[in-house]
mmCIF file of C-alpha atoms in Angstrom:
data_model
loop_
_atom_site.group_PDB
_atom_site.id
_atom_site.type_symbol
_atom_site.label_atom_id
_atom_site.label_comp_id
_atom_site.label_asym_id
_atom_site.label_seq_id
_atom_site.Cartn_x
_atom_site.Cartn_y
_atom_site.Cartn_z
ATOM 1 C CA MET A 1 5.343 58.029 -91.177
ATOM 2 C CA SER A 2 8.945 57.057 -90.481
ATOM 3 C CA ALA A 3 10.085 54.128 -92.618
ATOM 4 C CA CYS A 4 13.477 52.493 -93.017
ATOM 5 C CA ILE A 5 13.977 50.921 -96.437
ATOM 6 C CA GLN A 6 16.976 48.638 -96.741
ATOM 7 C CA PHE A 7 18.325 46.379 -99.472
ATOM 8 C CA ILE A 8 18.852 42.696 -98.712
ATOM 9 C CA ASP A 9 21.970 41.856 -100.680
ATOM 10 C CA CYS A 10 21.069 38.383 -101.860
ATOM 11 C CA LYS A 11 20.645 37.435 -105.522
ATOM 12 C CA LEU A 12 17.163 35.959 -105.792
ATOM 13 C CA CYS A 13 15.326 33.805 -108.311
ATOM 14 C CA LEU A 14 11.564 33.684 -109.019
ATOM 15 C CA ILE A 15 9.925 30.333 -109.781
ATOM 16 C CA HIS A 16 6.396 29.595 -111.039
ATOM 17 C CA ILE A 17 5.204 26.017 -110.476
ATOM 18 C CA PRO A 18 1.789 24.930 -111.834
ATOM 19 C CA LEU A 19 -0.326 23.296 -109.136
ATOM 20 C CA PRO A 20 -0.524 19.915 -110.969
ATOM 21 C CA LEU A 21 3.293 19.705 -110.657
ATOM 22 C CA TYR A 22 3.403 20.778 -107.004
ATOM 23 C CA SER A 23 4.197 17.284 -105.717
ATOM 24 C CA HIS A 24 7.285 17.083 -107.944
ATOM 25 C CA PHE A 25 8.841 20.038 -106.121
ATOM 26 C CA ILE A 26 7.744 19.394 -102.537
ATOM 27 C CA HIS A 27 11.125 17.955 -101.527
ATOM 28 C CA ALA A 28 12.938 20.994 -102.947
ATOM 29 C CA ILE A 29 10.582 23.256 -100.987
ATOM 30 C CA PHE A 30 11.283 21.247 -97.833
ATOM 31 C CA GLN A 31 15.013 21.807 -98.347
ATOM 32 C CA LEU A 32 14.450 25.566 -98.333
ATOM 33 C CA ILE A 33 12.721 25.315 -94.968
ATOM 34 C CA LEU A 34 14.962 22.642 -93.430
ATOM 35 C CA PRO A 35 18.410 23.024 -95.048
ATOM 36 C CA ASP A 36 20.814 20.300 -93.966
ATOM 37 C CA GLU A 37 24.533 20.679 -93.326
ATOM 38 C CA THR A 38 25.453 19.856 -96.914
ATOM 39 C CA VAL A 39 23.266 22.710 -98.081
ATOM 40 C CA GLN A 40 24.711 25.142 -95.569
ATOM 41 C CA ASP A 41 28.226 24.197 -96.670
ATOM 42 C CA TYR A 42 27.460 24.415 -100.383
ATOM 43 C CA ASN A 43 29.504 27.078 -102.141
ATOM 44 C CA SER A 44 29.225 28.461 -105.653
ATOM 45 C CA SER A 45 30.920 31.274 -107.483
ATOM 46 C CA ASP A 46 28.389 33.638 -105.894
ATOM 47 C CA GLY A 47 28.914 32.427 -102.318
ATOM 48 C CA THR A 48 27.231 30.206 -99.765
ATOM 49 C CA ILE A 49 23.523 29.456 -99.873
ATOM 50 C CA ALA A 50 21.764 31.440 -97.168
ATOM 51 C CA ALA A 51 18.218 32.299 -96.172
ATOM 52 C CA GLU A 52 18.494 36.073 -96.532
ATOM 53 C CA PHE A 53 15.061 35.983 -98.163
ATOM 54 C CA ILE A 54 12.755 33.095 -99.031
ATOM 55 C CA ASN A 55 9.053 33.209 -99.862
ATOM 56 C CA ILE A 56 7.028 30.090 -100.564
ATOM 57 C CA SER A 57 3.405 30.675 -101.537
ATOM 58 C CA VAL A 58 0.633 28.324 -102.594
ATOM 59 C CA THR A 59 -2.468 30.041 -103.981
ATOM 60 C CA PRO A 60 -5.468 28.855 -106.014
ATOM 61 C CA VAL A 61 -3.453 29.802 -109.123
ATOM 62 C CA GLU A 62 0.059 28.452 -108.543
ATOM 63 C CA CYS A 63 2.938 27.577 -106.286
ATOM 64 C CA SER A 64 5.409 30.462 -106.273
ATOM 65 C CA VAL A 65 8.930 30.446 -104.844
ATOM 66 C CA VAL A 66 11.351 33.316 -104.269
ATOM 67 C CA CYS A 67 14.730 32.031 -103.104
ATOM 68 C CA PRO A 68 18.483 32.581 -103.535
ATOM 69 C CA LYS A 69 19.686 31.750 -107.048
ATOM 70 C CA ASP A 70 22.094 29.158 -105.664
ATOM 71 C CA ALA A 71 19.219 27.321 -104.011
ATOM 72 C CA ALA A 72 17.190 27.441 -107.228
ATOM 73 C CA THR A 73 20.123 25.989 -109.164
ATOM 74 C CA ARG A 74 20.782 23.244 -106.634
ATOM 75 C CA PHE A 75 17.247 22.177 -105.761
ATOM 76 C CA PHE A 76 14.828 23.201 -108.505
ATOM 77 C CA ARG A 77 16.628 23.160 -111.852
ATOM 78 C CA PRO A 78 17.444 19.414 -111.696
ATOM 79 C CA ILE A 79 13.755 18.651 -111.111
ATOM 80 C CA ILE A 80 12.749 20.877 -114.018
ATOM 81 C CA GLN A 81 15.237 19.140 -116.309
ATOM 82 C CA ALA A 82 13.850 15.740 -115.291
ATOM 83 C CA LEU A 83 10.314 16.675 -116.334
ATOM 84 C CA GLY A 84 8.875 15.764 -119.706
ATOM 85 C CA PRO A 85 9.111 18.424 -122.435
ATOM 86 C CA GLU A 86 5.490 19.550 -122.114
ATOM 87 C CA GLN A 87 5.617 19.761 -118.317
ATOM 88 C CA ARG A 88 8.976 21.511 -118.426
ATOM 89 C CA GLU A 89 7.507 24.279 -120.560
ATOM 90 C CA THR A 90 4.907 25.085 -117.904
ATOM 91 C CA VAL A 91 7.455 25.788 -115.155
ATOM 92 C CA CYS A 92 9.039 29.243 -115.236
ATOM 93 C CA ILE A 93 12.291 30.060 -113.496
ATOM 94 C CA SER A 94 13.817 33.498 -113.898
ATOM 95 C CA ASP A 95 17.230 33.869 -115.480
ATOM 96 C CA ASP A 96 17.659 37.434 -114.244
ATOM 97 C CA ALA A 97 18.605 38.055 -110.619
ATOM 98 C CA PHE A 98 16.336 39.926 -108.225
ATOM 99 C CA ILE A 99 16.925 41.647 -104.905
ATOM 100 C CA ALA A 100 14.580 42.268 -101.988
ATOM 101 C CA ILE A 101 14.008 45.572 -100.218
ATOM 102 C CA GLN A 102 12.843 45.374 -96.608
ATOM 103 C CA VAL A 103 10.573 48.130 -95.305
ATOM 104 C CA ASN A 104 10.173 48.720 -91.580
ATOM 105 C CA GLY A 105 8.150 51.557 -90.130
ATOM 106 C CA GLU A 106 4.935 52.804 -88.622
ATOM 107 C CA GLY A 107 2.267 55.392 -89.136
ATOM 108 C CA LEU A 108 0.290 54.360 -92.239
ATOM 109 C CA ASP A 109 -2.218 51.591 -92.749
ATOM 110 C CA ALA A 110 -1.219 48.632 -94.874
ATOM 111 C CA GLY A 111 -3.012 49.729 -98.036
ATOM 112 C CA GLN A 112 -1.604 53.242 -97.942
ATOM 113 C CA ARG A 113 1.888 51.767 -97.603
ATOM 114 C CA VAL A 114 1.359 49.797 -100.804
ATOM 115 C CA LEU A 115 0.613 53.047 -102.625
ATOM 116 C CA ASP A 116 3.378 55.094 -101.038
ATOM 117 C CA LEU A 117 6.091 52.486 -101.514
ATOM 118 C CA THR A 118 5.299 51.480 -105.079
ATOM 119 C CA SER A 119 4.418 54.815 -106.665
ATOM 120 C CA PRO A 120 7.939 56.287 -106.966
ATOM 121 C CA LEU A 121 9.227 53.057 -108.482
ATOM 122 C CA ALA A 122 6.396 52.973 -111.000
ATOM 123 C CA LEU A 123 7.064 56.520 -112.096
ATOM 124 C CA ALA A 124 10.623 55.393 -112.808
ATOM 125 C CA GLY A 125 9.362 52.421 -114.838
ATOM 126 C CA ILE A 126 10.711 49.844 -112.371
ATOM 127 C CA SER A 127 8.944 46.490 -112.223
ATOM 128 C CA ILE A 128 8.213 45.144 -108.744
ATOM 129 C CA PHE A 129 6.726 42.356 -106.692
ATOM 130 C CA PHE A 130 5.172 43.308 -103.340
ATOM 131 C CA ILE A 131 4.987 40.956 -100.342
ATOM 132 C CA THR A 132 3.309 41.900 -97.064
ATOM 133 C CA THR A 133 4.429 39.973 -93.968
ATOM 134 C CA TYR A 134 3.646 40.161 -90.252
ATOM 135 C CA PHE A 135 6.528 42.487 -89.420
ATOM 136 C CA SER A 136 7.574 44.149 -92.667
ATOM 137 C CA ASP A 137 6.787 44.803 -96.293
ATOM 138 C CA TYR A 138 9.156 43.509 -98.971
ATOM 139 C CA ILE A 139 9.580 44.796 -102.509
ATOM 140 C CA VAL A 140 11.354 42.454 -104.933
ATOM 141 C CA VAL A 141 12.955 44.210 -107.903
ATOM 142 C CA PRO A 142 15.379 43.248 -110.682
ATOM 143 C CA SER A 143 18.941 43.471 -109.411
ATOM 144 C CA LYS A 144 19.897 45.549 -112.442
ATOM 145 C CA SER A 145 17.390 48.211 -111.300
ATOM 146 C CA ARG A 146 19.123 48.870 -107.985
ATOM 147 C CA SER A 147 20.558 52.265 -108.913
ATOM 148 C CA ALA A 148 17.244 53.305 -110.470
ATOM 149 C CA VAL A 149 15.457 52.320 -107.245
ATOM 150 C CA ILE A 150 17.833 54.504 -105.225
ATOM 151 C CA THR A 151 17.259 57.462 -107.527
ATOM 152 C CA ALA A 152 13.482 57.006 -107.581
ATOM 153 C CA LEU A 153 13.228 56.863 -103.799
ATOM 154 C CA GLN A 154 15.519 59.855 -103.327
ATOM 155 C CA ASN A 155 13.446 61.869 -105.782
ATOM 156 C CA ARG A 156 10.299 61.168 -103.771
ATOM 157 C CA GLY A 157 11.619 62.323 -100.401
ATOM 158 C CA PHE A 158 13.304 59.224 -99.032
ATOM 159 C CA ILE A 159 16.651 60.041 -97.448
ATOM 160 C CA PHE A 160 19.452 57.731 -98.502
ATOM 161 C CA GLU A 161 21.979 56.732 -95.851
ATOM 162 C CA SER A 162 24.943 55.296 -97.688
ATOM 163 C CA TYR A 163 26.556 53.684 -94.678
ATOM 164 C CA THR A 164 23.508 51.512 -94.029
ATOM 165 C CA ASP A 165 22.287 51.340 -97.620
ATOM 166 C CA SER A 166 18.877 52.319 -96.313
ATOM 167 C CA TYR A 167 16.371 55.132 -96.513
ATOM 168 C CA ILE A 168 14.427 57.053 -93.932
ATOM 169 C CA SER A 169 11.071 58.412 -95.029
ATOM 170 C CA PRO A 170 10.388 61.489 -92.874
ATOM 171 C CA SER A 171 6.749 61.869 -93.855
ATOM 172 C CA PRO A 172 4.032 60.304 -95.996
ATOM 173 C CA ILE A 173 4.119 60.921 -99.711
ATOM 174 C CA THR A 174 1.191 61.274 -102.058
ATOM 175 C CA PRO A 175 0.828 58.133 -104.195
ATOM 176 C CA GLN A 176 0.990 58.509 -107.943
ATOM 177 C CA ALA A 177 1.495 55.159 -109.628
ATOM 178 C CA SER A 178 3.136 51.739 -109.401
ATOM 179 C CA SER A 179 4.126 48.794 -111.537
ATOM 180 C CA ALA A 180 4.367 45.058 -110.988
ATOM 181 C CA PRO A 181 4.609 42.702 -113.953
ATOM 182 C CA ILE A 182 4.407 38.943 -113.896
ATOM 183 C CA ILE A 183 8.002 38.429 -115.007
ATOM 184 C CA PRO A 184 9.745 41.800 -115.437
ATOM 185 C CA THR A 185 11.472 42.342 -118.777
ATOM 186 C CA ASP A 186 13.638 44.935 -120.451
ATOM 187 C CA VAL A 187 10.701 46.237 -122.492
ATOM 188 C CA ALA A 188 9.984 49.848 -121.539
ATOM 189 C CA ILE A 189 6.366 50.883 -121.994
ATOM 190 C CA PRO A 190 4.854 54.254 -121.176
ATOM 191 C CA THR A 191 3.366 54.439 -117.694
ATOM 192 C CA PRO A 192 0.726 56.868 -116.469
ATOM 193 C CA THR A 193 1.956 59.709 -114.286
ATOM 194 C CA THR A 194 -0.958 59.811 -111.829
ATOM 195 C CA LEU A 195 -2.668 57.278 -109.604
ATOM 196 C CA ALA A 196 -5.959 57.799 -111.434
ATOM 197 C CA GLY A 197 -4.300 57.246 -114.802
ATOM 198 C CA LEU A 198 -2.528 54.128 -113.603
ATOM 199 C CA THR A 199 -5.697 52.680 -112.102
ATOM 200 C CA THR A 200 -7.606 53.253 -115.339
ATOM 201 C CA HIS A 201 -4.806 51.686 -117.388
ATOM 202 C CA THR A 202 -4.487 48.690 -115.053
ATOM 203 C CA PHE A 203 -8.158 47.779 -115.081
ATOM 204 C CA ALA A 204 -8.445 48.304 -118.822
ATOM 205 C CA THR A 205 -5.577 45.827 -119.236
ATOM 206 C CA LEU A 206 -7.227 43.300 -116.910
ATOM 207 C CA ALA A 207 -10.530 43.645 -118.750
ATOM 208 C CA ASP A 208 -8.856 43.255 -122.153
ATOM 209 C CA HIS A 209 -7.402 39.926 -120.991
ATOM 210 C CA HIS A 210 -10.667 38.802 -119.353
ATOM 211 C CA ILE A 211 -9.121 38.670 -115.890
ATOM 212 C CA THR A 212 -11.693 38.903 -113.122
ATOM 213 C CA PRO A 213 -11.257 38.672 -109.342
ATOM 214 C CA LEU A 214 -11.499 35.151 -107.909
ATOM 215 C CA VAL A 215 -13.127 34.996 -104.475
ATOM 216 C CA ASP A 216 -13.867 32.020 -102.230
ATOM 217 C CA PRO A 217 -15.435 33.297 -98.986
ATOM 218 C CA THR A 218 -14.656 29.953 -97.320
ATOM 219 C CA LEU A 219 -10.927 30.638 -97.706
ATOM 220 C CA ARG A 220 -10.240 32.438 -94.413
ATOM 221 C CA LEU A 221 -6.665 33.498 -93.668
ATOM 222 C CA HIS A 222 -4.665 34.727 -90.687
ATOM 223 C CA LEU A 223 -1.443 36.739 -90.937
ATOM 224 C CA THR A 224 0.841 35.622 -88.128
ATOM 225 C CA ALA A 225 4.457 34.823 -87.231
ATOM 226 C CA THR A 226 6.518 32.483 -85.091
ATOM 227 C CA TYR A 227 8.007 33.262 -81.713
ATOM 228 C CA PRO A 228 11.807 33.204 -81.764
ATOM 229 C CA PRO A 229 13.616 30.907 -81.626
ATOM 230 C CA THR A 230 11.897 28.710 -84.191
ATOM 231 C CA ARG A 231 11.255 25.296 -82.672
ATOM 232 C CA PRO A 232 11.783 22.087 -84.697
ATOM 233 C CA SER A 233 8.181 21.098 -83.939
ATOM 234 C CA LEU A 234 6.938 24.228 -85.682
ATOM 235 C CA LEU A 235 9.032 23.536 -88.771
ATOM 236 C CA LEU A 236 7.688 19.987 -88.871
ATOM 237 C CA ALA A 237 4.154 21.355 -88.570
ATOM 238 C CA LEU A 238 4.870 23.593 -91.566
ATOM 239 C CA LEU A 239 6.097 20.599 -93.548
ATOM 240 C CA ARG A 240 2.924 18.679 -92.708
ATOM 241 C CA THR A 241 0.857 21.654 -93.813
ATOM 242 C CA LEU A 242 2.737 21.905 -97.115
ATOM 243 C CA SER A 243 2.526 18.145 -97.685
ATOM 244 C CA ALA A 244 -1.252 18.387 -97.724
ATOM 245 C CA ARG A 245 -1.077 21.002 -100.537
ATOM 246 C CA PRO A 246 -3.042 23.693 -98.760
ATOM 247 C CA ARG A 247 -5.432 25.879 -100.695
ATOM 248 C CA PHE A 248 -3.472 28.915 -99.527
ATOM 249 C CA ILE A 249 -0.257 29.464 -97.593
ATOM 250 C CA SER A 250 2.579 31.978 -97.714
ATOM 251 C CA ILE A 251 5.811 31.511 -95.761
ATOM 252 C CA THR A 252 8.473 34.229 -95.587
ATOM 253 C CA ILE A 253 11.865 33.394 -94.081
ATOM 254 C CA THR A 254 14.623 35.953 -93.531
ATOM 255 C CA ASP A 255 17.800 36.178 -91.490
ATOM 256 C CA THR A 256 16.571 39.168 -89.490
ATOM 257 C CA GLU A 257 12.994 38.319 -88.441
ATOM 258 C CA PRO A 258 10.978 35.341 -87.195
ATOM 259 C CA ILE A 259 9.159 33.339 -89.850
ATOM 260 C CA SER A 260 6.055 35.139 -91.139
ATOM 261 C CA LEU A 261 3.033 33.050 -92.092
ATOM 262 C CA LEU A 262 -0.193 33.606 -93.983
ATOM 263 C CA LEU A 263 -2.247 30.549 -93.076
ATOM 264 C CA GLU A 264 -5.708 29.158 -93.576
ATOM 265 C CA GLU A 265 -7.814 29.369 -90.447
ATOM 266 C CA SER A 266 -8.097 25.580 -90.430
ATOM 267 C CA ALA A 267 -4.297 25.236 -90.308
ATOM 268 C CA VAL A 268 -4.011 27.680 -87.409
ATOM 269 C CA ALA A 269 -6.585 25.690 -85.465
ATOM 270 C CA GLY A 270 -5.295 22.313 -86.639
ATOM 271 C CA VAL A 271 -1.741 21.398 -87.634
ATOM 272 C CA MET A 272 -0.208 24.611 -86.251
ATOM 273 C CA ARG A 273 -2.216 24.580 -83.013
ATOM 274 C CA GLY A 274 -0.030 24.918 -79.936
ATOM 275 C CA GLU A 275 3.011 26.120 -81.882
ATOM 276 C CA GLY A 276 3.047 29.560 -80.257
ATOM 277 C CA LEU A 277 2.124 31.814 -83.152
ATOM 278 C CA LEU A 278 1.983 35.580 -82.743
ATOM 279 C CA GLY A 279 -1.598 36.787 -83.024
ATOM 280 C CA GLY A 280 -2.577 33.695 -84.950
ATOM 281 C CA GLY A 281 -6.350 33.725 -84.817
ATOM 282 C CA GLY A 282 -6.696 35.656 -81.604
ATOM 283 C CA GLY A 283 -4.876 33.349 -79.211
ATOM 284 C CA GLY A 284 -2.435 34.760 -76.691
ATOM 285 C CA GLY A 285 -0.482 37.953 -76.806
ATOM 286 C CA GLY A 286 1.442 39.247 -79.746
ATOM 287 C CA ILE A 287 3.584 41.909 -81.260
ATOM 288 C CA SER A 288 2.304 44.799 -83.319
ATOM 289 C CA GLY A 289 4.092 44.735 -86.637
ATOM 290 C CA MET A 290 4.090 46.816 -89.771
ATOM 291 C CA GLY A 291 2.604 44.063 -91.846
ATOM 292 C CA GLY A 292 0.258 42.675 -89.202
ATOM 293 C CA LEU A 293 -1.166 43.252 -85.782
ATOM 294 C CA ALA A 294 -1.359 41.135 -82.704
ATOM 295 C CA ASP A 295 -4.976 40.312 -81.898
ATOM 296 C CA GLY A 296 -6.204 43.116 -84.131
ATOM 297 C CA GLU A 297 -4.667 45.914 -82.045
ATOM 298 C CA GLY A 298 -2.188 48.671 -82.726
ATOM 299 C CA GLU A 299 -1.735 50.948 -85.704
ATOM 300 C CA GLY A 300 -0.916 50.626 -89.349
ATOM 301 C CA GLY A 301 -1.430 46.968 -90.193
ATOM 302 C CA MET A 302 -3.696 44.033 -90.914
ATOM 303 C CA GLY A 303 -3.572 40.504 -89.621
ATOM 304 C CA GLY A 304 -3.056 39.019 -86.177
ATOM 305 C CA GLY A 305 -6.432 37.851 -84.874
ATOM 306 C CA GLU A 306 -8.339 39.243 -87.856
ATOM 307 C CA VAL A 307 -9.809 37.053 -90.557
ATOM 308 C CA LEU A 308 -8.586 38.051 -94.023
ATOM 309 C CA ILE A 309 -10.281 36.979 -97.248
ATOM 310 C CA PRO A 310 -8.062 36.715 -100.361
ATOM 311 C CA ILE A 311 -9.156 38.156 -103.690
ATOM 312 C CA VAL A 312 -6.984 36.479 -106.314
ATOM 313 C CA LEU A 313 -6.104 37.868 -109.737
ATOM 314 C CA ASP A 314 -4.901 35.142 -112.111
ATOM 315 C CA LEU A 315 -2.362 37.047 -114.198
ATOM 316 C CA ARG A 316 -1.130 34.200 -116.386
ATOM 317 C CA ARG A 317 -2.880 35.690 -119.422
ATOM 318 C CA LEU A 318 -1.025 38.968 -119.186
ATOM 319 C CA PRO A 319 2.048 39.628 -121.319
ATOM 320 C CA GLU A 320 5.354 39.368 -119.530
ATOM 321 C CA ASP A 321 5.935 43.114 -119.764
ATOM 322 C CA ALA A 322 2.610 44.025 -118.098
ATOM 323 C CA THR A 323 3.029 46.697 -115.438
ATOM 324 C CA GLY A 324 1.012 48.625 -112.896
ATOM 325 C CA ILE A 325 -0.881 45.777 -111.264
ATOM 326 C CA VAL A 326 0.030 46.329 -107.607
ATOM 327 C CA CYS A 327 -0.532 50.052 -107.376
ATOM 328 C CA GLY A 328 -3.373 50.043 -109.876
ATOM 329 C CA VAL A 329 -5.328 47.595 -107.747
ATOM 330 C CA ALA A 330 -4.415 49.396 -104.532
ATOM 331 C CA GLY A 331 -5.403 52.678 -106.135
ATOM 332 C CA ARG A 332 -8.889 51.336 -106.862
ATOM 333 C CA LEU A 333 -9.319 50.108 -103.264
ATOM 334 C CA VAL A 334 -7.374 52.468 -101.010
ATOM 335 C CA GLY A 335 -7.450 55.362 -103.449
ATOM 336 C CA GLY A 336 -11.104 55.880 -102.663
ATOM 337 C CA ARG A 337 -10.003 57.868 -99.636
ATOM 338 C CA GLU A 338 -7.750 60.050 -101.739
ATOM 339 C CA ARG A 339 -10.574 60.725 -104.209
ATOM 340 C CA GLU A 340 -12.922 61.563 -101.339
ATOM 341 C CA ARG A 341 -10.474 64.112 -99.960
ATOM 342 C CA GLU A 342 -10.012 65.639 -103.406
ATOM 343 C CA ARG A 343 -13.768 65.868 -103.977
ATOM 344 C CA ASP A 344 -14.338 67.222 -100.481
ATOM 345 C CA GLY A 345 -11.788 69.955 -101.106
ATOM 346 C CA GLU A 346 -13.304 70.811 -104.472
ATOM 347 C CA GLN A 347 -16.810 70.997 -103.014
ATOM 348 C CA ARG A 348 -15.684 73.109 -100.090
ATOM 349 C CA GLU A 349 -14.054 75.564 -102.471
ATOM 350 C CA ALA A 350 -17.180 75.629 -104.634
ATOM 351 C CA GLY A 351 -19.331 76.129 -101.547
ATOM 352 C CA LYS A 352 -17.219 79.033 -100.370
ATOM 353 C CA GLU A 353 -17.676 80.740 -103.709
ATOM 354 C CA ARG A 354 -21.453 80.280 -103.545
ATOM 355 C CA GLU A 355 -22.142 80.765 -99.847
ATOM 356 C CA GLY A 356 -19.165 82.542 -98.348
ATOM 357 C CA GLU A 357 -17.112 81.113 -95.523
ATOM 358 C CA GLY A 358 -19.903 78.786 -94.405
ATOM 359 C CA GLY A 359 -19.732 76.889 -97.659
ATOM 360 C CA LEU A 360 -20.083 73.173 -98.099
ATOM 361 C CA GLY A 361 -18.387 71.074 -95.484
ATOM 362 C CA VAL A 362 -17.913 67.478 -94.470
ATOM 363 C CA ILE A 363 -18.542 66.582 -90.858
ATOM 364 C CA GLY A 364 -16.174 64.000 -89.427
ATOM 365 C CA GLY A 365 -14.477 63.305 -92.737
ATOM 366 C CA GLY A 366 -17.560 61.676 -94.294
ATOM 367 C CA THR A 367 -17.819 60.720 -97.930
ATOM 368 C CA THR A 368 -19.424 62.644 -100.722
ATOM 369 C CA GLY A 369 -21.134 59.763 -102.407
ATOM 370 C CA GLY A 370 -17.985 58.050 -103.647
ATOM 371 C CA VAL A 371 -16.732 54.583 -102.762
ATOM 372 C CA LYS A 372 -15.150 54.500 -99.342
ATOM 373 C CA GLY A 373 -11.574 53.236 -99.331
ATOM 374 C CA VAL A 374 -11.020 49.581 -98.411
ATOM 375 C CA GLU A 375 -8.148 48.575 -96.139
ATOM 376 C CA MET A 376 -6.013 45.916 -97.824
ATOM 377 C CA SER A 377 -2.705 44.067 -97.944
ATOM 378 C CA TYR A 378 -1.041 42.586 -101.030
ATOM 379 C CA LEU A 379 0.886 39.452 -101.950
ATOM 380 C CA SER A 380 2.646 39.234 -105.307
ATOM 381 C CA THR A 381 3.460 35.766 -106.572
ATOM 382 C CA ALA A 382 5.099 34.726 -109.831
ATOM 383 C CA ARG A 383 1.923 34.666 -111.946
ATOM 384 C CA ALA A 384 -0.782 36.066 -109.680
ATOM 385 C CA GLY A 385 -1.651 38.913 -107.372
ATOM 386 C CA THR A 386 -3.634 38.481 -104.166
ATOM 387 C CA VAL A 387 -5.442 41.285 -102.370
ATOM 388 C CA MET A 388 -6.316 40.525 -98.746
ATOM 389 C CA VAL A 389 -9.176 42.362 -97.082
ATOM 390 C CA ARG A 390 -11.020 42.076 -93.810
ATOM 391 C CA GLU A 391 -14.033 39.796 -93.911
ATOM 392 C CA GLU A 392 -16.444 42.667 -93.307
ATOM 393 C CA ASP A 393 -14.926 44.611 -96.244
ATOM 394 C CA LEU A 394 -15.183 41.804 -98.814
ATOM 395 C CA GLY A 395 -18.379 43.023 -100.466
ATOM 396 C CA ARG A 396 -17.120 46.577 -100.933
ATOM 397 C CA ALA A 397 -13.762 45.320 -102.176
ATOM 398 C CA VAL A 398 -15.291 43.058 -104.818
ATOM 399 C CA GLU A 399 -17.576 45.888 -105.914
ATOM 400 C CA ALA A 400 -14.631 48.283 -106.174
ATOM 401 C CA LEU A 401 -12.626 45.779 -108.226
ATOM 402 C CA GLY A 402 -15.500 45.107 -110.616
ATOM 403 C CA TYR A 403 -15.036 46.185 -114.242
#
């Protein structure tokens, strides 16, 4: 795998909005998608509002927003202050600044990327949020952890290029562990040092807090993106989709890529129909991306014409310093392949000792009775985590996540 990992130098804010209050914030969300001239000209001590990175997600658990801190101050904080005391307490807006890391590259499937990208940061005790899009993966980390992120990635084989503030990963790395709390804090807690240890710890934590996977098989998603340039009609279609408070949507807007969308199948065929989406339910041509594929073709991604089913983890019961969710979950799903390879190697060695060079073998990379790995993508939101799997893999994924 060759992967370029680059910081997006924009101070970000994370916002959790309970679904019953969604309508209060819809105008603020619209302003993130359709900023007017007064917004573009707005200056603060930190600089002009820009769309270096914006993610708006509506899930069965919450509405989650990642946006520049200036935008949060201008659009969201006044609404929060206008709420009644009880409602105000249910909305969470981060005081600490975050930064996004963009990952571009090829060569590994989506689930393996989750493991490879998060494990070095987990071993360093760095809290993360992970967002898969059509073209790229994004890791959102506390701004204060920037130097620790650089060190952690360098220590795991990523080559730092100071003039671009990016990394090049020359080859895949073996996943060990990861961390992703709900709202990262300064509390440092011991983290396991292996993928197996992290997975065990993660699922013990979920079980202790009675958190079980939420699955609605009727919620069918497509990972897609817009053709550049973005047409006004498409933006208006997005606003109509958001106005209806969809059961699930995720919109990622950056300065460097077309808008990435995770949409319900009904929206692709309805409101967004005819808007020229890439992949988008199997219509037309498309572009193979790291986060998704056009019409289900290419290497190293999920999305495009494929139907994805979300498995939602409601993490609101977890303490704010909880860690290890992203990689722990990915380790249970994708890590099955790693465990198979380890067991295969152990059995081959045992077979050689008993039977000589013939030994025990595995034809065509088959399993040895363990759970086969499940391909997956991941979406972190403020108070939830969503695993996305292919429709045909849903049963195995739910079984693997059972505890």
